[in-house]
Short mmCIF file of C-alpha atoms in Angstrom, two decimals:
data_model
loop_
_atom_site.label_atom_id
_atom_site.label_comp_id
_atom_site.label_asym_id
_atom_site.label_seq_id
_atom_site.Cartn_x
_atom_site.Cartn_y
_atom_site.Cartn_z
CA MET A 1 13.14 -33.48 -11.01
CA ASP A 2 9.81 -34.57 -9.54
CA THR A 3 7.30 -34.03 -12.31
CA LYS A 4 4.23 -34.46 -10.09
CA LEU A 5 2.52 -31.22 -9.21
CA ASN A 6 1.71 -30.38 -5.62
CA THR A 7 -2.01 -29.72 -5.75
CA LYS A 8 -2.20 -28.55 -2.15
CA SER A 9 -3.14 -24.90 -1.60
CA VAL A 10 -0.32 -22.58 -0.60
CA VAL A 11 -2.50 -19.71 0.61
CA THR A 12 -1.66 -20.18 4.31
CA GLU A 13 2.07 -20.38 3.61
CA GLY A 14 1.85 -17.29 1.40
CA THR A 15 0.05 -15.32 4.12
CA GLU A 16 2.73 -16.25 6.64
CA ARG A 17 5.43 -15.08 4.24
CA MET A 18 3.66 -11.77 3.66
CA ASN A 19 3.60 -11.12 7.42
CA GLN A 20 7.38 -11.18 7.59
CA PRO A 21 9.19 -7.81 7.82
CA VAL A 22 10.51 -6.78 4.42
CA ALA A 23 14.13 -7.02 5.53
CA ALA A 24 13.56 -10.60 6.75
CA ARG A 25 12.17 -11.87 3.47
CA GLU A 26 14.58 -14.00 1.54
CA SER A 27 15.67 -13.11 -1.94
CA VAL A 28 14.16 -14.97 -4.85
CA TYR A 29 16.75 -13.58 -7.30
CA ASN A 30 20.21 -12.14 -6.80
CA VAL A 31 21.48 -10.66 -10.05
CA LYS A 32 25.20 -9.92 -9.99
CA ASP A 33 27.14 -8.04 -12.69
CA LEU A 34 24.88 -9.33 -15.47
CA ASN A 35 25.93 -8.38 -18.99
CA LEU A 36 24.19 -9.43 -22.19
CA TRP A 37 25.00 -8.90 -25.84
CA TYR A 38 22.95 -9.40 -29.00
CA GLY A 39 25.88 -9.93 -31.31
CA ASP A 40 27.93 -6.76 -30.86
CA ASP A 41 25.08 -4.82 -29.22
CA HIS A 42 25.70 -4.53 -25.48
CA ALA A 43 22.08 -4.66 -24.28
CA LEU A 44 22.51 -5.16 -20.50
CA LYS A 45 25.43 -3.61 -18.64
CA ASP A 46 26.53 -4.69 -15.16
CA VAL A 47 23.00 -5.20 -13.83
CA ASN A 48 22.79 -5.83 -10.08
CA LEU A 49 19.41 -6.43 -8.44
CA ASP A 50 18.19 -8.20 -5.30
CA ILE A 51 14.57 -9.26 -5.79
CA LYS A 52 12.65 -10.34 -2.69
CA LYS A 53 10.02 -13.02 -2.34
CA ASN A 54 6.33 -12.07 -2.23
CA GLU A 55 6.90 -8.61 -3.62
CA VAL A 56 5.94 -6.98 -6.90
CA THR A 57 9.01 -5.57 -8.62
CA ALA A 58 8.37 -3.18 -11.51
CA ILE A 59 10.87 -2.61 -14.31
CA ILE A 60 10.43 0.78 -15.99
CA GLY A 61 12.31 2.73 -18.61
CA PRO A 62 12.04 4.02 -22.19
CA SER A 63 11.70 1.72 -25.20
CA GLY A 64 14.89 -0.16 -26.00
CA CYS A 65 16.39 0.23 -22.52
CA GLY A 66 16.63 -3.52 -21.84
CA LYS A 67 13.48 -4.10 -19.74
CA SER A 68 12.10 -7.07 -21.65
CA THR A 69 15.56 -8.47 -22.31
CA PHE A 70 16.22 -8.46 -18.59
CA ILE A 71 13.16 -10.41 -17.49
CA LYS A 72 13.69 -12.91 -20.29
CA THR A 73 17.09 -13.68 -18.79
CA LEU A 74 15.39 -14.65 -15.52
CA ASN A 75 13.94 -17.82 -17.09
CA ARG A 76 16.62 -18.01 -19.80
CA MET A 77 14.05 -17.45 -22.54
CA VAL A 78 16.41 -14.88 -24.02
CA GLU A 79 18.64 -17.78 -25.05
CA LEU A 80 16.15 -18.61 -27.80
CA VAL A 81 17.86 -15.78 -29.73
CA PRO A 82 20.93 -17.44 -31.34
CA ILE A 83 23.24 -14.41 -31.20
CA VAL A 84 22.83 -13.83 -27.45
CA ARG A 85 25.72 -14.23 -25.04
CA THR A 86 25.89 -13.37 -21.36
CA ASN A 87 28.23 -13.16 -18.45
CA GLY A 88 27.64 -12.55 -14.77
CA VAL A 89 25.47 -14.45 -12.33
CA ILE A 90 21.73 -14.82 -11.76
CA GLU A 91 21.08 -16.71 -8.54
CA TYR A 92 17.58 -18.12 -8.15
CA HIS A 93 17.16 -19.19 -4.52
CA GLY A 94 20.94 -19.20 -4.23
CA ARG A 95 21.69 -21.28 -7.32
CA ASN A 96 23.19 -19.83 -10.50
CA ILE A 97 20.72 -20.47 -13.33
CA PHE A 98 23.56 -20.40 -15.87
CA GLU A 99 25.11 -23.56 -14.42
CA LYS A 100 25.27 -26.30 -17.05
CA GLU A 101 23.56 -28.71 -14.66
CA TYR A 102 20.57 -26.38 -14.22
CA GLY A 103 17.83 -27.65 -16.53
CA VAL A 104 15.88 -25.00 -18.43
CA GLU A 105 12.68 -27.03 -18.07
CA GLU A 106 13.10 -27.10 -14.29
CA LEU A 107 13.65 -23.33 -14.21
CA ARG A 108 10.68 -22.50 -16.42
CA THR A 109 8.39 -24.69 -14.35
CA SER A 110 9.24 -22.56 -11.32
CA VAL A 111 9.33 -19.26 -13.22
CA GLY A 112 6.21 -18.68 -15.31
CA MET A 113 5.72 -15.92 -17.86
CA VAL A 114 2.83 -13.82 -19.11
CA PHE A 115 3.41 -11.96 -22.37
CA GLN A 116 2.36 -8.61 -23.78
CA GLN A 117 -0.20 -10.08 -26.15
CA PRO A 118 -2.58 -12.73 -24.79
CA ASN A 119 -1.53 -16.06 -26.30
CA PRO A 120 -4.07 -18.76 -25.44
CA PHE A 121 -3.66 -22.12 -27.13
CA PRO A 122 -6.20 -22.94 -29.90
CA LYS A 123 -7.95 -25.26 -27.46
CA SER A 124 -10.84 -25.17 -25.03
CA ILE A 125 -10.64 -23.01 -21.92
CA TYR A 126 -10.34 -26.20 -19.86
CA ASP A 127 -7.56 -27.66 -21.99
CA ASN A 128 -5.58 -24.42 -21.86
CA ILE A 129 -5.37 -24.70 -18.08
CA ALA A 130 -4.95 -28.48 -17.96
CA TYR A 131 -2.16 -28.49 -20.54
CA GLY A 132 0.74 -27.80 -18.16
CA PRO A 133 -0.36 -30.23 -15.43
CA ARG A 134 -0.84 -32.95 -18.06
CA VAL A 135 2.68 -32.35 -19.37
CA HIS A 136 3.90 -32.77 -15.79
CA GLY A 137 2.19 -36.13 -15.46
CA VAL A 138 -1.19 -35.32 -13.95
CA LYS A 139 -3.76 -37.59 -15.63
CA ASN A 140 -6.47 -37.97 -13.00
CA LYS A 141 -9.61 -36.16 -14.19
CA LYS A 142 -10.72 -35.20 -10.69
CA ILE A 143 -7.35 -33.66 -9.90
CA LEU A 144 -7.28 -31.85 -13.24
CA ASP A 145 -10.77 -30.48 -12.57
CA GLU A 146 -9.57 -29.16 -9.22
CA ILE A 147 -6.49 -27.56 -10.75
CA VAL A 148 -8.53 -25.91 -13.52
CA GLU A 149 -11.08 -24.48 -11.11
CA ARG A 150 -8.49 -23.33 -8.58
CA SER A 151 -6.33 -21.67 -11.25
CA LEU A 152 -9.26 -19.86 -12.85
CA ARG A 153 -10.45 -18.70 -9.44
CA ARG A 154 -7.00 -17.42 -8.56
CA ALA A 155 -6.93 -15.53 -11.86
CA ALA A 156 -10.33 -13.97 -11.04
CA ILE A 157 -12.03 -15.36 -14.13
CA TRP A 158 -13.81 -18.51 -12.90
CA ASP A 159 -17.25 -16.90 -12.58
CA GLU A 160 -17.00 -15.60 -16.15
CA VAL A 161 -16.04 -18.91 -17.77
CA LYS A 162 -17.27 -21.73 -15.51
CA ASP A 163 -20.17 -22.49 -17.88
CA ARG A 164 -17.95 -22.22 -20.98
CA LEU A 165 -15.04 -24.51 -20.13
CA ASN A 166 -15.43 -26.57 -23.30
CA GLU A 167 -15.55 -23.53 -25.58
CA ASN A 168 -12.52 -22.36 -27.56
CA ALA A 169 -10.43 -19.84 -25.63
CA TYR A 170 -10.32 -17.61 -28.71
CA GLY A 171 -13.95 -16.73 -28.00
CA LEU A 172 -12.94 -14.77 -24.91
CA SER A 173 -12.30 -11.03 -24.89
CA GLY A 174 -8.73 -9.75 -24.85
CA GLY A 175 -8.84 -9.06 -21.12
CA GLN A 176 -10.32 -12.47 -20.41
CA GLN A 177 -7.69 -14.14 -22.58
CA GLN A 178 -4.93 -12.45 -20.60
CA ARG A 179 -6.40 -13.59 -17.29
CA LEU A 180 -6.76 -17.07 -18.80
CA CYS A 181 -3.05 -16.98 -19.64
CA ILE A 182 -2.31 -15.99 -16.05
CA ALA A 183 -4.46 -18.92 -14.89
CA ARG A 184 -2.55 -21.23 -17.25
CA CYS A 185 0.67 -20.00 -15.67
CA LEU A 186 -0.70 -20.61 -12.15
CA ALA A 187 -1.80 -24.15 -13.02
CA ILE A 188 1.77 -25.45 -12.79
CA GLU A 189 2.22 -23.72 -9.42
CA PRO A 190 5.21 -21.51 -10.20
CA ASP A 191 7.24 -19.67 -7.60
CA VAL A 192 7.76 -16.54 -9.71
CA ILE A 193 5.56 -14.89 -12.35
CA LEU A 194 7.23 -12.72 -14.98
CA MET A 195 4.92 -10.25 -16.74
CA ASP A 196 6.10 -8.44 -19.86
CA GLU A 197 3.78 -5.44 -20.28
CA PRO A 198 0.73 -7.64 -19.59
CA THR A 199 -1.85 -4.86 -19.94
CA SER A 200 -0.48 -2.85 -22.88
CA ALA A 201 -3.00 -4.43 -25.28
CA LEU A 202 -5.96 -4.19 -22.90
CA ASP A 203 -8.73 -1.67 -22.30
CA PRO A 204 -8.81 0.31 -19.01
CA ILE A 205 -11.36 -1.97 -17.30
CA SER A 206 -9.39 -5.12 -18.15
CA THR A 207 -6.18 -3.38 -17.10
CA LEU A 208 -7.69 -2.62 -13.68
CA LYS A 209 -8.71 -6.26 -13.23
CA VAL A 210 -5.20 -7.47 -14.03
CA GLU A 211 -3.68 -4.90 -11.66
CA GLU A 212 -6.02 -6.00 -8.87
CA LEU A 213 -5.06 -9.59 -9.61
CA VAL A 214 -1.34 -8.77 -9.34
CA GLN A 215 -1.91 -7.33 -5.87
CA GLU A 216 -3.82 -10.44 -4.78
CA LEU A 217 -1.28 -12.89 -6.19
CA LYS A 218 1.78 -11.47 -4.45
CA SER A 219 0.73 -13.18 -1.21
CA ASP A 220 1.66 -16.48 -2.88
CA TYR A 221 4.07 -15.51 -5.66
CA SER A 222 6.94 -13.18 -6.43
CA ILE A 223 6.01 -11.01 -9.42
CA ILE A 224 8.30 -9.08 -11.74
CA ILE A 225 6.44 -6.81 -14.15
CA VAL A 226 7.78 -4.81 -17.05
CA THR A 227 5.58 -1.82 -17.76
CA HIS A 228 5.78 1.28 -19.91
CA ASN A 229 3.04 2.79 -17.73
CA MET A 230 4.62 4.60 -14.80
CA GLN A 231 1.26 5.11 -13.10
CA GLN A 232 0.79 1.35 -13.21
CA ALA A 233 4.21 0.77 -11.66
CA ALA A 234 3.34 3.21 -8.89
CA ARG A 235 0.00 1.46 -8.27
CA VAL A 236 1.03 -2.17 -8.21
CA SER A 237 4.68 -2.51 -7.20
CA ASP A 238 6.61 -2.61 -3.95
CA LYS A 239 9.95 -1.83 -5.57
CA THR A 240 10.86 -0.27 -8.90
CA ALA A 241 13.99 -0.50 -11.05
CA PHE A 242 14.61 2.24 -13.61
CA PHE A 243 16.55 1.00 -16.62
CA LEU A 244 18.25 3.31 -19.12
CA ASN A 245 20.49 2.23 -22.00
CA GLY A 246 20.85 -1.25 -20.53
CA GLU A 247 21.87 -0.05 -17.07
CA VAL A 248 20.00 0.07 -13.77
CA VAL A 249 20.03 3.76 -12.91
CA GLU A 250 18.09 3.36 -9.67
CA PHE A 251 16.39 0.59 -7.70
CA ASP A 252 14.43 1.35 -4.56
CA GLN A 253 11.07 1.27 -2.83
CA THR A 254 8.46 2.43 -5.32
CA ASP A 255 7.28 5.36 -3.21
CA ARG A 256 10.85 6.67 -3.07
CA ILE A 257 11.44 6.22 -6.79
CA PHE A 258 8.34 8.23 -7.62
CA GLY A 259 8.38 10.61 -4.66
CA ASN A 260 12.04 11.35 -4.07
CA PRO A 261 14.38 9.73 -6.62
CA SER A 262 18.09 9.99 -5.92
CA ASP A 263 19.19 10.24 -9.57
CA LYS A 264 18.21 13.20 -11.75
CA ARG A 265 17.77 10.88 -14.76
CA THR A 266 15.07 9.02 -12.85
CA GLU A 267 13.35 12.28 -11.96
CA ASP A 268 13.54 13.45 -15.58
CA TYR A 269 12.02 10.20 -16.84
CA ILE A 270 9.13 9.93 -14.39
CA SER A 271 8.34 13.62 -14.87
CA GLY A 272 8.07 13.10 -18.63
CA ARG A 273 11.12 15.10 -19.70
CA PHE A 274 12.17 12.19 -21.93
CA GLY A 275 11.08 8.68 -22.85
#
């Protein structure tokens, strides 16, 4: 794998991709008959999803339905749990990520992740962003400066931190820390961004900023977001998958899921009858 980052902007390419008709966009993930067990607990059951490039896909459902487990399979982070076993196929750009020859490091460079709780490194703001590029071999200070500024700008936090780059990231507010973590993810130029309830620990103003950022970023990235907030899913996503007891009950355009669901269980959930 080439460990040198491409520091060239992909904004133009992203805009061209966004202008494609939805049906013409290629799939970033094809999930086929995915099953996952934690020991004897069957957590994901015959999951089938086709996730398109440059869209925001929301994963909704009650607690314990398999939402977080599912997105952690997409970069194989779920394998950090020793008792996990899977079968089925997850194709990322046509290649099965469970192939023995598929390196986890390669996958996780292309598929970044933002967690529920902001998790900046105990380093300066600058070093948080520069960490990934340095690991991938970027040593030139000028190039690192460009990556740091570009990533912070893309995460809509540059103006708030540009005079504080040498300060510890722990001095930022919770909302700023989360946007910093998004910037850290962007610094290695991923193809996909996984977000596991990224605003659940944030105040309403910070939540709005992250939601606005998600909408801006989809021109260049494919985003999969787990959220317990159905209003958030309706606001930010193009498509929504409703999970229940480890199964995908319904997967469709977001306006259809929330306006005219085809399964009564979906209607019951989004109307608040359970969950």
